[in-house]
PDB file of C-alpha atoms in Angstrom:
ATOM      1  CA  UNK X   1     -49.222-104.111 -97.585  1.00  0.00           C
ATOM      2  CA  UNK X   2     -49.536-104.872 -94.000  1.00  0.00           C
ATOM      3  CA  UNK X   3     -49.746-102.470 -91.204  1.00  0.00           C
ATOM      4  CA  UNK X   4     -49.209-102.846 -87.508  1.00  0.00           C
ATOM      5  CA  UNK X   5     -50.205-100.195 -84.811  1.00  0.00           C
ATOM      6  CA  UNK X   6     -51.612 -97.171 -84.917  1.00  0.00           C
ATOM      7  CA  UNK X   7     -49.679 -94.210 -87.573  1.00  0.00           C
ATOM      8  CA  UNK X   8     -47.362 -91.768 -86.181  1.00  0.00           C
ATOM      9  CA  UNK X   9     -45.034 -89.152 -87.468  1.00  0.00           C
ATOM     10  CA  UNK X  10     -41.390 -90.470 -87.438  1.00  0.00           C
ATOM     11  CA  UNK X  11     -39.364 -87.336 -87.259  1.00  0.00           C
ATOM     12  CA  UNK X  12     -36.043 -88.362 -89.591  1.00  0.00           C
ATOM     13  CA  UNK X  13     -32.556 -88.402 -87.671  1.00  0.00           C
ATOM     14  CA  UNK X  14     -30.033 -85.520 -88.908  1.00  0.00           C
ATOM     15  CA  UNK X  15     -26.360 -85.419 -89.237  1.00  0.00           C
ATOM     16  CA  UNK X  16     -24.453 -82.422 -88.416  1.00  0.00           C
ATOM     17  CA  UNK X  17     -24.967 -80.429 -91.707  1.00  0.00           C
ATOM     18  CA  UNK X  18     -29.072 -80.973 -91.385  1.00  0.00           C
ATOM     19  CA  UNK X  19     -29.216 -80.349 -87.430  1.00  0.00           C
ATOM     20  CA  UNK X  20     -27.356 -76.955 -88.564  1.00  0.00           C
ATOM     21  CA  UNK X  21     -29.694 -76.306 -91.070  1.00  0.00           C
ATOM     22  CA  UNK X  22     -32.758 -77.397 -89.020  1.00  0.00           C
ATOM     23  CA  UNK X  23     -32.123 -75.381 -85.932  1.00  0.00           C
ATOM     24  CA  UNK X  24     -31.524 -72.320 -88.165  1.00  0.00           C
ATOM     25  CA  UNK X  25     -34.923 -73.020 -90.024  1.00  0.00           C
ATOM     26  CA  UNK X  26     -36.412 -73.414 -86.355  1.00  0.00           C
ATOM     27  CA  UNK X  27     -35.304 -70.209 -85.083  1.00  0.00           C
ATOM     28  CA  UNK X  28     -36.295 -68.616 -87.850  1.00  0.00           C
ATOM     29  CA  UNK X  29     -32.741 -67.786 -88.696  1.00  0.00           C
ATOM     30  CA  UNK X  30     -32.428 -65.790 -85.094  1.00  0.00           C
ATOM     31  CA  UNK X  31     -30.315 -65.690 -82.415  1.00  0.00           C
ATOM     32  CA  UNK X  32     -32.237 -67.198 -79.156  1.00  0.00           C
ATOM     33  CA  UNK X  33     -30.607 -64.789 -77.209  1.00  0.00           C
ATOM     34  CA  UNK X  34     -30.539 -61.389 -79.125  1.00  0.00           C
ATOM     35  CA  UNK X  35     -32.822 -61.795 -81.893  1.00  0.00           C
ATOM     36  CA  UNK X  36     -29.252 -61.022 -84.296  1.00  0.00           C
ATOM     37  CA  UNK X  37     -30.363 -61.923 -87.831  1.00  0.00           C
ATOM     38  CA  UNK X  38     -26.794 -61.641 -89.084  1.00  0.00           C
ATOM     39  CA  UNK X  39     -26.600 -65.377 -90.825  1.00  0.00           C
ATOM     40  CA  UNK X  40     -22.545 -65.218 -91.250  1.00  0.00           C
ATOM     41  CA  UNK X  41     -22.247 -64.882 -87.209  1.00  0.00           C
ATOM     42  CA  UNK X  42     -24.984 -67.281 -85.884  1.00  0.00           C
ATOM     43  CA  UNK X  43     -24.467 -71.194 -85.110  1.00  0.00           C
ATOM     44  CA  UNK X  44     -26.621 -74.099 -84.705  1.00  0.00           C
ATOM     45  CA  UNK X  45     -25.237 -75.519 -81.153  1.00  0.00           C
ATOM     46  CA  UNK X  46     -25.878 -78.710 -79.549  1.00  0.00           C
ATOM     47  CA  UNK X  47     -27.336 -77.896 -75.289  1.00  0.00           C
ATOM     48  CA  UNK X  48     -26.150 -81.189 -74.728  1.00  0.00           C
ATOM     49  CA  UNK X  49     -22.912 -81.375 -76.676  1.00  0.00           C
ATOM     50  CA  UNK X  50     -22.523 -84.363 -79.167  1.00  0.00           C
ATOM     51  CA  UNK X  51     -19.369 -85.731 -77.939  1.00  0.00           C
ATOM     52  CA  UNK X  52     -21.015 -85.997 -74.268  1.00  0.00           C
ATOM     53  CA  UNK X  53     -23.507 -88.215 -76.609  1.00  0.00           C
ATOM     54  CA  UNK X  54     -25.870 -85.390 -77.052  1.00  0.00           C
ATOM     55  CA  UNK X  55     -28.061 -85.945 -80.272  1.00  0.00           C
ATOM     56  CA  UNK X  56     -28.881 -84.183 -83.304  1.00  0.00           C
ATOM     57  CA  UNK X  57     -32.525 -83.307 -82.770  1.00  0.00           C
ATOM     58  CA  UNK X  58     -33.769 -79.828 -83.251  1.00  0.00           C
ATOM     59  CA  UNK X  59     -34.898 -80.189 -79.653  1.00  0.00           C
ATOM     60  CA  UNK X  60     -31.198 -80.578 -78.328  1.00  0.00           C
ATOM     61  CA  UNK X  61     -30.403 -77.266 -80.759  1.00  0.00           C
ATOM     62  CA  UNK X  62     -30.441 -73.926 -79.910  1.00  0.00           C
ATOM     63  CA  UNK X  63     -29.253 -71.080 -82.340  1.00  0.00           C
ATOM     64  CA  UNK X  64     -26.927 -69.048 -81.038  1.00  0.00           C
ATOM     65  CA  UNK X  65     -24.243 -65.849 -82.044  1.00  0.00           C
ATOM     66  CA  UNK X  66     -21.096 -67.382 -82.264  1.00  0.00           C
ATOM     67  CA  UNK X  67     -19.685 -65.708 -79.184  1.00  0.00           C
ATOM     68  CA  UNK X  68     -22.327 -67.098 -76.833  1.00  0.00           C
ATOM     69  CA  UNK X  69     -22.021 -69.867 -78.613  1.00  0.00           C
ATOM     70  CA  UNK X  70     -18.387 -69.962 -77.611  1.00  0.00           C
ATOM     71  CA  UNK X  71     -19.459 -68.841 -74.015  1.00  0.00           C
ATOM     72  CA  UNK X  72     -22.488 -71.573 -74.148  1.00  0.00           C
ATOM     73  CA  UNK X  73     -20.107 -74.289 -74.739  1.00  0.00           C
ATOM     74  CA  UNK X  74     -17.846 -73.169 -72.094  1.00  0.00           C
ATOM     75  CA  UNK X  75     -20.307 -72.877 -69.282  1.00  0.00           C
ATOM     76  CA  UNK X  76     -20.188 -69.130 -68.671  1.00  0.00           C
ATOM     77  CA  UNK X  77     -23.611 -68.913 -70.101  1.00  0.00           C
ATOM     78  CA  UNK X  78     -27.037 -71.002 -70.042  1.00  0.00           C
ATOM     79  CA  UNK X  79     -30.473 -71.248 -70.104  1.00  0.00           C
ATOM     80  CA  UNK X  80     -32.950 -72.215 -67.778  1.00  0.00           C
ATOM     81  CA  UNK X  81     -35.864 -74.537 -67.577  1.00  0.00           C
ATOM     82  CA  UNK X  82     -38.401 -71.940 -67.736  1.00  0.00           C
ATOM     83  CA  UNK X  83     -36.074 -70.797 -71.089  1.00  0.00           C
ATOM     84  CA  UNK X  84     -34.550 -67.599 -69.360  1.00  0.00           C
ATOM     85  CA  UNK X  85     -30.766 -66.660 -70.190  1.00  0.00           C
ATOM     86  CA  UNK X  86     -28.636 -66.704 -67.329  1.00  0.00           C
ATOM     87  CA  UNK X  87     -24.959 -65.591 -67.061  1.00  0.00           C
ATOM     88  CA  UNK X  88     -22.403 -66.871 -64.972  1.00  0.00           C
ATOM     89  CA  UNK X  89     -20.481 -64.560 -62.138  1.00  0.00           C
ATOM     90  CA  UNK X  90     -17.337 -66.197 -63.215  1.00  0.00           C
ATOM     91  CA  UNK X  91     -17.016 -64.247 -66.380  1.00  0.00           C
ATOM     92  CA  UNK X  92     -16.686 -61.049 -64.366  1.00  0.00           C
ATOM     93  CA  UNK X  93     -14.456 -63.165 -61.764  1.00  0.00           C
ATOM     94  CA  UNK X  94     -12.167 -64.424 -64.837  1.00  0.00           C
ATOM     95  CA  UNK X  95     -12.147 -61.732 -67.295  1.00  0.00           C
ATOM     96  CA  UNK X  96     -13.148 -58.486 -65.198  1.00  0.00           C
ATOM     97  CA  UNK X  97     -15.907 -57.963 -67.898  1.00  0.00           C
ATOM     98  CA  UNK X  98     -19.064 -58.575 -69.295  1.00  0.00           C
ATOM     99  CA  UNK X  99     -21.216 -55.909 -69.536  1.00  0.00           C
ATOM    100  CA  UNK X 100     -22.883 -56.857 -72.402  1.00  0.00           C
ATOM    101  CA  UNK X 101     -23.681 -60.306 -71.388  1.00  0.00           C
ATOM    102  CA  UNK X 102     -24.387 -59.255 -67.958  1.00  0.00           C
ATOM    103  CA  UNK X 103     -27.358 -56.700 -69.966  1.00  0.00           C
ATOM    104  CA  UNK X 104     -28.639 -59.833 -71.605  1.00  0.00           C
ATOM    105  CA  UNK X 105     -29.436 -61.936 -68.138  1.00  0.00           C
ATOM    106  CA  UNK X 106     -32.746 -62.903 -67.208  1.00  0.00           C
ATOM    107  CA  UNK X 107     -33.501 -62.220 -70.539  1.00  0.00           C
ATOM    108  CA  UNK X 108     -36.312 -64.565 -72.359  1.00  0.00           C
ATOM    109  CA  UNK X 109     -35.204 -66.881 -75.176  1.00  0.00           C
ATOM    110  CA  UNK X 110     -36.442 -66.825 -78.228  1.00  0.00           C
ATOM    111  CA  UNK X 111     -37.718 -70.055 -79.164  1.00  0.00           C
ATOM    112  CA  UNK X 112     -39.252 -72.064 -81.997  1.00  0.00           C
ATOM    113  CA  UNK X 113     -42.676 -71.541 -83.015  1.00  0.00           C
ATOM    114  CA  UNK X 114     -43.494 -75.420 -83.361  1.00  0.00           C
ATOM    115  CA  UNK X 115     -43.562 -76.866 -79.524  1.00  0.00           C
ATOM    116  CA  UNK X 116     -42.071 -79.712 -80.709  1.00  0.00           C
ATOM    117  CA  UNK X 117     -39.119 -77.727 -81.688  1.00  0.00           C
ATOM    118  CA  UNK X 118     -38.474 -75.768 -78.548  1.00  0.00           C
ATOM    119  CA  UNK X 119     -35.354 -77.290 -76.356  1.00  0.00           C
ATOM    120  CA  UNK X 120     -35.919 -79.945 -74.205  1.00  0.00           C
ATOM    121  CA  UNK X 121     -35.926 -79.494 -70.628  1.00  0.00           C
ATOM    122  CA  UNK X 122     -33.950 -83.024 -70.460  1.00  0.00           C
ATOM    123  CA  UNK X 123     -31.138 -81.189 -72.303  1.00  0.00           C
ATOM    124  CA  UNK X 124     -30.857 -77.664 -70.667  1.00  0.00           C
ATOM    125  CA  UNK X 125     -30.927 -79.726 -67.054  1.00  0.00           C
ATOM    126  CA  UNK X 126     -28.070 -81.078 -68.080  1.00  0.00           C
ATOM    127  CA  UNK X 127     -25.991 -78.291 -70.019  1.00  0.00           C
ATOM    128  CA  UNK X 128     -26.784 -76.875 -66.027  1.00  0.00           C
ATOM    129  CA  UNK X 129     -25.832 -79.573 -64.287  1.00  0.00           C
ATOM    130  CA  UNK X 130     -22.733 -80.693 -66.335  1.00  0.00           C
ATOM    131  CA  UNK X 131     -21.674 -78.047 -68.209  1.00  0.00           C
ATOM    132  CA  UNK X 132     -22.642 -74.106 -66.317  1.00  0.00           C
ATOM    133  CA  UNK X 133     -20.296 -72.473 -64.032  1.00  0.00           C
ATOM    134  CA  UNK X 134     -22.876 -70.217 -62.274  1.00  0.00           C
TER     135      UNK X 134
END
């Protein structure tokens, strides 16, 4: 057997059933935000969403309570480069409302114990630049 180059870990590409799986393994089956443990209501969301050609690595993942999932994907919500959650005015503007997200601002994500794991700053510059409404 012949071998070129020095070893290195190859880390295997996922489809959307493992990148669910593998985010929820990463965050130790917790929501980044509130620490929920409630499997039934958290999801496995893309920061850079697939169809804008965002991949399926754990670092483009973040796991997430379905409504701030909902409000992720939307751009009323994000996180920042230093991995801080950050709400949007416009919820309040929109919706007169939002107490509850509004408690959870400034608020540090958790975020997967592996560093490899943790979401890339790549991706969460752009979920800011492209997709948050703040």
């Amino acid at each position: 057997m012949v071998r070129y180059g020095s070893p290195q870990t190859v880390l295997p590409r996922l489809g959307q059933g493992s990148f669910r799986v593998m985010v929820t393994d990463a965050y130790q089956r917790r929501c980044a935000v509130t620490q929920e443990r409630t499997l039934p209501a958290l999801e496995a969301s893309h920061i850079k969403p697939y169809s804008d050609n965002g991949p399926h690595k754990i670092e483009n993942g973040i796991l997430l309570r379905s409504d701030i999932h909902r409000l992720f994907d939307n751009g009323y919500v994000t996180i920042t480069t230093d991995l801080t959650f950050e709400v949007s005015n416009r919820i309040k503007e929109e919706f007169e409302n939002g107490r509850d997200y509004y408690a959870l601002n400034g608020r540090r994500i958790l975020v997967p114990r592996n560093s490899i794991f943790r979401p890339s700053p790549e991706f969460i510059t752009w979920h800011n630049e492209n997709k948050y409404l703040g």
